[in-house]
mmCIF file of C-alpha atoms in Angstrom:
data_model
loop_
_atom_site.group_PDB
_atom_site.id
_atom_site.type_symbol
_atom_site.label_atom_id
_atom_site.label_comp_id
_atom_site.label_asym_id
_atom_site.label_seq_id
_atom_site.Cartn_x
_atom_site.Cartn_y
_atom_site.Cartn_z
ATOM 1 C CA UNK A 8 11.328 55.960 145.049
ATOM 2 C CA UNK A 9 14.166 57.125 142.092
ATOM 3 C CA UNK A 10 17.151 54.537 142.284
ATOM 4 C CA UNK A 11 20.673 56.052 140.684
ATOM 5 C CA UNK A 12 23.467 53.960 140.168
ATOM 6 C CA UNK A 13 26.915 54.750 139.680
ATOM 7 C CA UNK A 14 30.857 53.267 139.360
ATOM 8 C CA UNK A 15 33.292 54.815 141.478
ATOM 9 C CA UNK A 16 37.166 53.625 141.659
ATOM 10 C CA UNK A 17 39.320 53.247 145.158
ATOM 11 C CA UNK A 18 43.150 53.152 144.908
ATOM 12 C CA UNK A 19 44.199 50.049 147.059
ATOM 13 C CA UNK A 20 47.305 50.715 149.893
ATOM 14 C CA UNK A 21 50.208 48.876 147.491
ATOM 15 C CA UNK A 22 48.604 45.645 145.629
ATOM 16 C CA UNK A 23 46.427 43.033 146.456
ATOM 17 C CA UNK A 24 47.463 39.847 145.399
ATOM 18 C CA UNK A 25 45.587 36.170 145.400
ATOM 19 C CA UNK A 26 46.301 32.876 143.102
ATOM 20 C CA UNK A 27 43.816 34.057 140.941
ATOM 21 C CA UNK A 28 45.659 37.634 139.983
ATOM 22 C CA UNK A 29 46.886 41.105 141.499
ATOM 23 C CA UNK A 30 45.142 44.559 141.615
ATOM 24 C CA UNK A 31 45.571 48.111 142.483
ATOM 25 C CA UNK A 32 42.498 49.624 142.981
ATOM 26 C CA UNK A 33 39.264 48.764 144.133
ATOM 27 C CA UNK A 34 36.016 49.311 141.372
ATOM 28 C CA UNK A 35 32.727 48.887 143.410
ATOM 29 C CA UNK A 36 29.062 49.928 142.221
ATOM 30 C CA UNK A 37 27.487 52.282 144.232
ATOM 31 C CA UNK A 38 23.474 52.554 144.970
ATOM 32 C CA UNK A 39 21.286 55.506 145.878
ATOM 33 C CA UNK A 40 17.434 55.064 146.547
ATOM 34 C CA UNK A 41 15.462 58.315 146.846
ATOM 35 C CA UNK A 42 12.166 58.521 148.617
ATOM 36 C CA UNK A 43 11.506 62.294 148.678
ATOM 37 C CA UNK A 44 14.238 63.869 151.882
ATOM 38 C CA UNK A 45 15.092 60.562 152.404
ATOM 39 C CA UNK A 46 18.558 58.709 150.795
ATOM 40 C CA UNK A 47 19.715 55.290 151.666
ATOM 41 C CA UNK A 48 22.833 53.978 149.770
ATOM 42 C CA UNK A 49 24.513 50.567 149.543
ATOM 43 C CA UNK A 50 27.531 49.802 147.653
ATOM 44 C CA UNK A 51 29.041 45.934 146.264
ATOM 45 C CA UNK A 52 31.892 45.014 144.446
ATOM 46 C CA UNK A 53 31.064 42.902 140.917
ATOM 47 C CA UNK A 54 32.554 39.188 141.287
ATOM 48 C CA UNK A 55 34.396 38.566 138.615
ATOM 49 C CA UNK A 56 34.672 34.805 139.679
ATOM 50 C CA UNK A 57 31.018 34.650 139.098
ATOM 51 C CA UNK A 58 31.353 36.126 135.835
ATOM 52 C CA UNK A 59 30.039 39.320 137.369
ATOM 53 C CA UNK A 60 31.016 43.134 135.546
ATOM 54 C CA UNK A 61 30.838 46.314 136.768
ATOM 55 C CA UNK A 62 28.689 47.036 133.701
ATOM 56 C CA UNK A 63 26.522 43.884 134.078
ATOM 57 C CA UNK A 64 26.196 44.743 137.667
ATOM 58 C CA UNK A 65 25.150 48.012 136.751
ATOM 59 C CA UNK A 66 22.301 46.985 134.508
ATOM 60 C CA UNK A 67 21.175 44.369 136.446
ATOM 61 C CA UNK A 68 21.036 47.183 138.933
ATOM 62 C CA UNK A 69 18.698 49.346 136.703
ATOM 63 C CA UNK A 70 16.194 46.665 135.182
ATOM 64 C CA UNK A 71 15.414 45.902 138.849
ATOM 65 C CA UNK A 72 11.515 47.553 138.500
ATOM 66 C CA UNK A 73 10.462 46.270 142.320
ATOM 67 C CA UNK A 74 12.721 48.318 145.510
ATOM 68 C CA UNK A 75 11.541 45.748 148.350
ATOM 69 C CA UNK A 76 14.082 43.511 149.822
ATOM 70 C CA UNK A 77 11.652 40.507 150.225
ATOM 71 C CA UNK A 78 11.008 40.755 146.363
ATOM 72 C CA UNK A 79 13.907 41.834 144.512
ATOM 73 C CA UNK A 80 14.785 39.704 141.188
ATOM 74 C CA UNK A 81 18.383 40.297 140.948
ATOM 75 C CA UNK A 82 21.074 38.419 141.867
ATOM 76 C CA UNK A 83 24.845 38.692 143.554
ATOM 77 C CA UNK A 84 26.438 41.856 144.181
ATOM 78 C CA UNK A 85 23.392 43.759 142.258
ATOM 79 C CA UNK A 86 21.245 42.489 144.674
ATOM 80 C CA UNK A 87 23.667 43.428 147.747
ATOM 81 C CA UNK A 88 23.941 46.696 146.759
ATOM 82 C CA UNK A 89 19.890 47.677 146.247
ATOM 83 C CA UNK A 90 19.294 45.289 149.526
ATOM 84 C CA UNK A 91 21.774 47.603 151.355
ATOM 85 C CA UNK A 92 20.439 50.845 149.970
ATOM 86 C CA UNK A 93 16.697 49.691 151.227
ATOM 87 C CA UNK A 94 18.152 48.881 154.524
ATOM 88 C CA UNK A 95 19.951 52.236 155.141
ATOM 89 C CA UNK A 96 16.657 53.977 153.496
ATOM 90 C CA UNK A 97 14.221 52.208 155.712
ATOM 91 C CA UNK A 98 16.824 53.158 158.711
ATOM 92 C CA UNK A 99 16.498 56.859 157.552
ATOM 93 C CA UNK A 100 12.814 57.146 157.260
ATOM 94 C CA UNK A 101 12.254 55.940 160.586
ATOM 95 C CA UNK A 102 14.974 57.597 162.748
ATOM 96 C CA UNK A 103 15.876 53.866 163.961
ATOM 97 C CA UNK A 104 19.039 51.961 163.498
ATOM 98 C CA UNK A 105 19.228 49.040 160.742
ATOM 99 C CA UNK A 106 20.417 46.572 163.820
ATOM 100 C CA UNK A 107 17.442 47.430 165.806
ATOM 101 C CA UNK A 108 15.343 46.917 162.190
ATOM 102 C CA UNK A 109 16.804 43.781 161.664
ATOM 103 C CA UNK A 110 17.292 42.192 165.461
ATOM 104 C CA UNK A 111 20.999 42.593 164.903
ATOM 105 C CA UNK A 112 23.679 43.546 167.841
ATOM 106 C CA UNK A 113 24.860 46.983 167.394
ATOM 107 C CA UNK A 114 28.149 47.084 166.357
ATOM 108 C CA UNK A 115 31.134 47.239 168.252
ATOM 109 C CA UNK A 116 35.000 47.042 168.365
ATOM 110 C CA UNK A 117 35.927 43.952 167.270
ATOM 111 C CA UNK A 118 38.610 41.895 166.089
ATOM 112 C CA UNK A 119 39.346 40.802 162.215
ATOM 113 C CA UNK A 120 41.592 39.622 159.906
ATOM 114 C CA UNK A 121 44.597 41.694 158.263
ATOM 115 C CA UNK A 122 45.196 39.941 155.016
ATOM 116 C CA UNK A 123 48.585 39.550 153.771
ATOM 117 C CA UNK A 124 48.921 39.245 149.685
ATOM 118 C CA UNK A 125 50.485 36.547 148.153
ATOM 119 C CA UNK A 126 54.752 37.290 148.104
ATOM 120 C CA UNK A 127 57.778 35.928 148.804
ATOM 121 C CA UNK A 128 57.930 34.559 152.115
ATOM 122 C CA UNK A 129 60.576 37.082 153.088
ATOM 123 C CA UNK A 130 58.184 39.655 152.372
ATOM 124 C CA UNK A 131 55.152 37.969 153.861
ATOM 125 C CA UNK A 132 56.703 37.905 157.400
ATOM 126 C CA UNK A 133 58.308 41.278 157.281
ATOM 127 C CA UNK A 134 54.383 41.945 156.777
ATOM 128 C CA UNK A 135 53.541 39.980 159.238
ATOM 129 C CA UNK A 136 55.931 41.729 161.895
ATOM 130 C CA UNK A 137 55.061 45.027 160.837
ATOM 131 C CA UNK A 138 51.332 44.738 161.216
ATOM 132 C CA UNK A 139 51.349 42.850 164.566
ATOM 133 C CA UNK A 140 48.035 42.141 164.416
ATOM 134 C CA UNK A 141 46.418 39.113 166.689
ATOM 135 C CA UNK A 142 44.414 37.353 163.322
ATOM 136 C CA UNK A 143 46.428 37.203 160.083
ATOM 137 C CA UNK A 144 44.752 35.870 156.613
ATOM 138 C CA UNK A 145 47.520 34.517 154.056
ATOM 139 C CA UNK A 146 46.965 34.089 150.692
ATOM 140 C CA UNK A 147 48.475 31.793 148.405
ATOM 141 C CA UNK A 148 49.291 30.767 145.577
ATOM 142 C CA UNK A 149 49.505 26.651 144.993
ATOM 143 C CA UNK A 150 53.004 27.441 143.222
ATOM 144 C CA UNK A 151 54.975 25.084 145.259
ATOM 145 C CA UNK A 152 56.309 27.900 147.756
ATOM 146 C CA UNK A 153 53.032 28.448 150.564
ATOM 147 C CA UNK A 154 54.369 26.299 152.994
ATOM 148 C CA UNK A 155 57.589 28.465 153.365
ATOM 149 C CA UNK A 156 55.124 31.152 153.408
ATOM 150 C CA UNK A 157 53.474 30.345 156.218
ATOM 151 C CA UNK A 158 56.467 28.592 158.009
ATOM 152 C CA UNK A 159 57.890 32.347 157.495
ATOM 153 C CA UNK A 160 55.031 34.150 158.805
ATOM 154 C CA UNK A 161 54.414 31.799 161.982
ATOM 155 C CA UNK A 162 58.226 32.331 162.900
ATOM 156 C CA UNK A 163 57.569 36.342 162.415
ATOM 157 C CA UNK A 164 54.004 36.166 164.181
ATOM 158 C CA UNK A 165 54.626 33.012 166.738
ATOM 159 C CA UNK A 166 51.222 34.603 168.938
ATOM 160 C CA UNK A 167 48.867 35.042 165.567
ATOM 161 C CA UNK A 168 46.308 32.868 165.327
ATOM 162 C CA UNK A 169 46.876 32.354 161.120
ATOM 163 C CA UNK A 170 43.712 31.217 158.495
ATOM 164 C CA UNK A 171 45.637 30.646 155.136
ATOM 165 C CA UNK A 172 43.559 31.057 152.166
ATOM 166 C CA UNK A 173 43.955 29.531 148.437
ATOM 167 C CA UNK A 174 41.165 30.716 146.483
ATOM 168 C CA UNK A 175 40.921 27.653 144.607
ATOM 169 C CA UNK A 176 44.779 27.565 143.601
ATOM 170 C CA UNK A 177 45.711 23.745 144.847
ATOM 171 C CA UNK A 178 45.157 20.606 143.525
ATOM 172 C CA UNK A 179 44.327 16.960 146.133
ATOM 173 C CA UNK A 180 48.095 16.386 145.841
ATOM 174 C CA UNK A 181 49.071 19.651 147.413
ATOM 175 C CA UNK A 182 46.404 19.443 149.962
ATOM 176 C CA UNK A 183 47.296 16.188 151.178
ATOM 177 C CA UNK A 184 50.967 17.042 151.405
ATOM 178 C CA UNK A 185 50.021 20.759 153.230
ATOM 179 C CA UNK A 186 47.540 20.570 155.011
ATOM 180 C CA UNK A 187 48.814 17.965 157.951
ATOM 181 C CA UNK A 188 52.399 20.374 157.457
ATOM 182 C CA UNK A 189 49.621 23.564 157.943
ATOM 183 C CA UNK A 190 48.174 21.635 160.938
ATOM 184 C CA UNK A 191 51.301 21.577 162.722
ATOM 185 C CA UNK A 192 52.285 24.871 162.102
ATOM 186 C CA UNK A 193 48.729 25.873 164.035
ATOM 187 C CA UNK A 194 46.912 27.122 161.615
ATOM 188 C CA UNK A 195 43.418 27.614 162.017
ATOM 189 C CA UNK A 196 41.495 27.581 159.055
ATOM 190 C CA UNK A 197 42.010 27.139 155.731
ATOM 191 C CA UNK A 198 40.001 28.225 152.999
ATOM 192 C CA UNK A 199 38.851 27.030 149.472
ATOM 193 C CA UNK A 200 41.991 24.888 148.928
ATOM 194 C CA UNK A 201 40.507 23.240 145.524
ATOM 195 C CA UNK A 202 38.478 24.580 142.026
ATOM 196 C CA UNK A 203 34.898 24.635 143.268
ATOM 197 C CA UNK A 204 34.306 22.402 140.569
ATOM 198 C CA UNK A 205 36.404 19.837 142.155
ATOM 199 C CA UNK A 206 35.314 19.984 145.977
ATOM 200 C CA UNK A 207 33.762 16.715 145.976
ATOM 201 C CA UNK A 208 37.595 15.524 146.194
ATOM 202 C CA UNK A 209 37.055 16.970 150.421
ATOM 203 C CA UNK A 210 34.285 14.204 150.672
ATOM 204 C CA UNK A 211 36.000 11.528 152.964
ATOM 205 C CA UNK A 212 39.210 13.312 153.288
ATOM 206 C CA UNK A 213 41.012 13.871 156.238
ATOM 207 C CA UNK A 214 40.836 17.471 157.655
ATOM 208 C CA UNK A 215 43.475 17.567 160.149
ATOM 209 C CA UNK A 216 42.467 21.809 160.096
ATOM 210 C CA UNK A 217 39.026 23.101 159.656
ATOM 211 C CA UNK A 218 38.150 23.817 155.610
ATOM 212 C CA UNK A 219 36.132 26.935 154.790
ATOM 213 C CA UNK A 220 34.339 26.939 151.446
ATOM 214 C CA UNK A 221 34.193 30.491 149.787
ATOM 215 C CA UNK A 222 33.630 30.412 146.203
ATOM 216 C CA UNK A 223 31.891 27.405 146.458
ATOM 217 C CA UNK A 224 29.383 28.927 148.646
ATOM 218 C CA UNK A 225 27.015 31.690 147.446
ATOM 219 C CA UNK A 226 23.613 31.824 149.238
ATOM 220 C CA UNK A 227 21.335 30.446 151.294
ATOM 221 C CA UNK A 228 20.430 27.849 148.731
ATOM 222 C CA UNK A 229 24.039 26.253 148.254
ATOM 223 C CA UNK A 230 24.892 25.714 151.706
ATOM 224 C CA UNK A 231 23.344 22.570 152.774
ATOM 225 C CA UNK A 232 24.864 20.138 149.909
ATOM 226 C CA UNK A 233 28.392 21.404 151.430
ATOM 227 C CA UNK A 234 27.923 19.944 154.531
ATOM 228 C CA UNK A 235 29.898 16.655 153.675
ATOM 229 C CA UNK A 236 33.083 18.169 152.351
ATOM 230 C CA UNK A 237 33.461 21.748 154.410
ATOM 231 C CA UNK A 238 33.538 22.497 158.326
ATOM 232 C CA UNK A 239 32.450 26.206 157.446
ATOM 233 C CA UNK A 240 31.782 28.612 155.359
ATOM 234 C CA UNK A 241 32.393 32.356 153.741
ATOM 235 C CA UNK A 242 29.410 34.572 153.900
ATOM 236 C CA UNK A 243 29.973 37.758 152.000
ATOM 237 C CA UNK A 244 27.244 40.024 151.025
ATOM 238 C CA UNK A 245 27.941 40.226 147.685
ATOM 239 C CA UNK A 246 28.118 36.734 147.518
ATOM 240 C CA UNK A 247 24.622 36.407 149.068
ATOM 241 C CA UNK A 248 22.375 39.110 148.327
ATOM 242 C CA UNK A 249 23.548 41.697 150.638
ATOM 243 C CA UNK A 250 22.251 41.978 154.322
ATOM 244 C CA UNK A 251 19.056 39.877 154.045
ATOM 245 C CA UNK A 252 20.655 37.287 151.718
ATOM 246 C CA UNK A 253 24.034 36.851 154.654
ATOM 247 C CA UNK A 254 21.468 36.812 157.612
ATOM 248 C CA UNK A 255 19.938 33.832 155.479
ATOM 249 C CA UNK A 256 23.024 32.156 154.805
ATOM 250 C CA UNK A 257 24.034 31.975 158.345
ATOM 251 C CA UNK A 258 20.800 30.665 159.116
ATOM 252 C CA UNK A 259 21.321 27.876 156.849
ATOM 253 C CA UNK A 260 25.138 27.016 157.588
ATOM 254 C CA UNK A 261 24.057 26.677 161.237
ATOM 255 C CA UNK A 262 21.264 24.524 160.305
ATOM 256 C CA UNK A 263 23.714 22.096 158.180
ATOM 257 C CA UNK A 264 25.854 22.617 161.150
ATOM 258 C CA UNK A 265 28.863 24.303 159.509
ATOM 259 C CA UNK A 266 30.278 27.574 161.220
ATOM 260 C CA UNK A 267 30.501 30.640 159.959
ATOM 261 C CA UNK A 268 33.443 32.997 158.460
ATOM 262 C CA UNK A 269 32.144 36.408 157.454
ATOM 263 C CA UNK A 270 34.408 37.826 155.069
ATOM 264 C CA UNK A 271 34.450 40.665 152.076
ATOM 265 C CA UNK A 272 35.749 42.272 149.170
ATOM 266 C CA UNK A 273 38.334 44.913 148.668
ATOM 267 C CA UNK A 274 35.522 48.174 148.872
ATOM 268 C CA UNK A 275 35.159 51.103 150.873
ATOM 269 C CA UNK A 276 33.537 51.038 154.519
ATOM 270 C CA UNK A 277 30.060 51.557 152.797
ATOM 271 C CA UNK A 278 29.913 47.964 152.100
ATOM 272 C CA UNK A 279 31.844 47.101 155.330
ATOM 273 C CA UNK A 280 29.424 48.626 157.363
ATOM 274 C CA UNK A 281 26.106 46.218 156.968
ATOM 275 C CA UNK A 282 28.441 43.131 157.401
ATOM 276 C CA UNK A 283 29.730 44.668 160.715
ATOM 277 C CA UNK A 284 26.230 44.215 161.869
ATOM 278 C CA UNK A 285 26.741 40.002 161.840
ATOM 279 C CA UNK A 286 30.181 40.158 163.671
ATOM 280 C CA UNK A 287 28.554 38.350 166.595
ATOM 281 C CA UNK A 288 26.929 35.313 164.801
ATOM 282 C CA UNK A 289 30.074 34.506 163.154
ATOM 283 C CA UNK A 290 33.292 32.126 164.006
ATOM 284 C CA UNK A 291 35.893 34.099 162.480
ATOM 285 C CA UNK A 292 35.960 37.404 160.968
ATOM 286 C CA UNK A 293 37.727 39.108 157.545
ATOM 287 C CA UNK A 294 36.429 42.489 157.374
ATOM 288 C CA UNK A 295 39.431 44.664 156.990
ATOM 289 C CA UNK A 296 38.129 45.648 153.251
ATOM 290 C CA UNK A 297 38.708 49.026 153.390
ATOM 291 C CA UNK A 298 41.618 49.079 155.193
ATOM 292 C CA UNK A 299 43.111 48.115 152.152
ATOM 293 C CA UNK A 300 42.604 51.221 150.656
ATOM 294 C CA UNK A 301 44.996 53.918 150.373
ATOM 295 C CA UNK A 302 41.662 55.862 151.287
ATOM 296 C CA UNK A 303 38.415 55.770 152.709
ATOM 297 C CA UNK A 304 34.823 57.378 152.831
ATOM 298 C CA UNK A 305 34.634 59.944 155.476
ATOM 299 C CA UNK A 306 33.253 58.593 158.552
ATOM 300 C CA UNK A 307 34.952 54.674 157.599
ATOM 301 C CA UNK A 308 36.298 51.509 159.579
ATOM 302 C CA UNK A 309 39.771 52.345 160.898
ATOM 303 C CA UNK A 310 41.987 49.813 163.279
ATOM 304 C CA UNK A 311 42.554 51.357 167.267
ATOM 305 C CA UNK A 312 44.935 49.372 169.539
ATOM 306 C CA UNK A 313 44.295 46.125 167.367
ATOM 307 C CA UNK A 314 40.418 45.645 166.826
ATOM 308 C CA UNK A 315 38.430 47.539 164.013
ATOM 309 C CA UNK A 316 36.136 50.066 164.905
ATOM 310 C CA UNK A 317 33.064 49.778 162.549
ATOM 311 C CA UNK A 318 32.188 52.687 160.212
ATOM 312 C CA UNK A 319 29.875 55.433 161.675
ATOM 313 C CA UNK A 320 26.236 55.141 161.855
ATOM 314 C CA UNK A 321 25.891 58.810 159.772
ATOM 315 C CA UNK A 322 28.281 56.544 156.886
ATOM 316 C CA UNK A 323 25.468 53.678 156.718
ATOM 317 C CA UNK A 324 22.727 52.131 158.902
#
């Protein structure tokens, strides 16, 4: 098998903004695995919360010296991306589907998050009444304004069901004060609202809404010691080591007895594709990626009468 590795860039729809800074475009790390006719691909997006590169992704990428997904020694994203590839290769050589490979439900039309960028609440509801959508994600910012965010968006969207998402922007004094306020405004979930560094504050706390840990979760093997302080958690792929690592990570959230969000980066609907494969063993879904973009990959996700329909078999899988 010849592995090739490459860095491609995807201009994003506007700008995508969370409390931890604002981008235009999309950078992922795309993988090809050769075995003779035979091409599978996978694609991840470095996390630069982890400390992750594109050009330490892309050398982790190429010192990886053994292409099988049970015995892969790279980690994060790197390891998404080759674990994809190997899927969508194995898929190819035998003319059957990765879901039927893996005991997965074949994907169908389902419904997902939009995500809404951190702005002005103004702006956030006109958002909000332009995309109509049935699940909205907000991010924000822990500057003082996100409850007139959301208090803006819920009187745009009164029918969306709302998750709200900090990415680690709030301190315990700003949870305690939101989060009953965030209750009452119906609000489903809300994620990472503290530093993962300082989560141990949830322990005990009241959770008048359901808490979702993201970047304090990565893989299989940090779930269970977040059982006291979370009521779910974020599997992404490139968090956990791409298709085999998320099916893992389920597995051990349900075990610990936390539910399951299944989210992703901003990337094209090559990397959207594999996670569309664990829509039904999740709680709530955040898969609109590559909708994002101002472009896609031929053959990509696209939205029809308010569910996503999931990226084309001949794309991935």
């Amino acid at each position: 098998m010849k592995l090739a590795v490459r860095a491609e860039r995807w201009p994003i729809a506007g700008t995508f903004t969370i409390a931890r800074g604002a981008k235009t475009e999309a950078e992922v790390v795309v993988v090809e695995i050769a075995d003779g006719p035979n091409v599978g691909r996978g694609e991840c997006v470095p996390y630069a919360r982890y400390g992750e590169t594109t050009a330490s992704v892309i050398a982790a990428i190429e010192s990886e010296r053994v292409l099988d997904r049970a015995s892969l020694t790279v980690r994060g994203a790197a390891r998404s991306a080759i674990d994809c590839a190997l899927w969508d290769l194995e898929a190819k050589r035998t003319g059957r589907s990765v879901a039927e490979l893996a005991g997965l439900d074949v994907p169908a039309p389902f419904v997902t998050a939009t995500t809404i960028s951190i702005d002005t609440p103004e702006r956030m509801a006109s958002a909000a009444r332009a995309l109509d959508r049935p699940l909205l994600k907000l991010k924000l910012a822990g500057d003082g304004v996100d409850l007139d965010r959301v208090r803006a968006v819920r009187d745009a969207a009164p029918r969306a069901t709302l998750w709200v998402d900090a990415n680690e922007g709030w301190d315990t004094a700003t949870y305690d004060a939101l989060a009953p306020r965030l209750a009452a405004l119906d609000v489903a979930l809300l994620e990472q609202p503290l530093p993962a560094a300082q989560d141990h504050a949830l322990r005990g706390r009241a959770r008048p809404i359901p808490i979702c840990a993201d970047e304090s979760a990565h893989d299989a093997s940090t779930i269970a010691s977040l059982a006291d302080r979370y009521d779910a958690v974020n599997v992404k792929l490139d968090k956990a080591g791409g298709l085999t690592g998320a099916i893992a990570t389920i597995d051990a959230a349900r075990a610990a007895g936390l539910r399951v969000a299944l989210g992703c980066m901003v990337c094209t609907s090559l990397a959207i594709a594999p996670a569309c494969l664990l829509v039904s063993r999740a709680d709530w879904i955040d898969l609109d990626g590559s909708i994002l973009l101002a472009r896609d990959r031929d053959g990509g996700a696209r939205f029809e009468a308010g569910t996503l329909v999931p990226p084309s078999s001949a794309l991935w899988g």
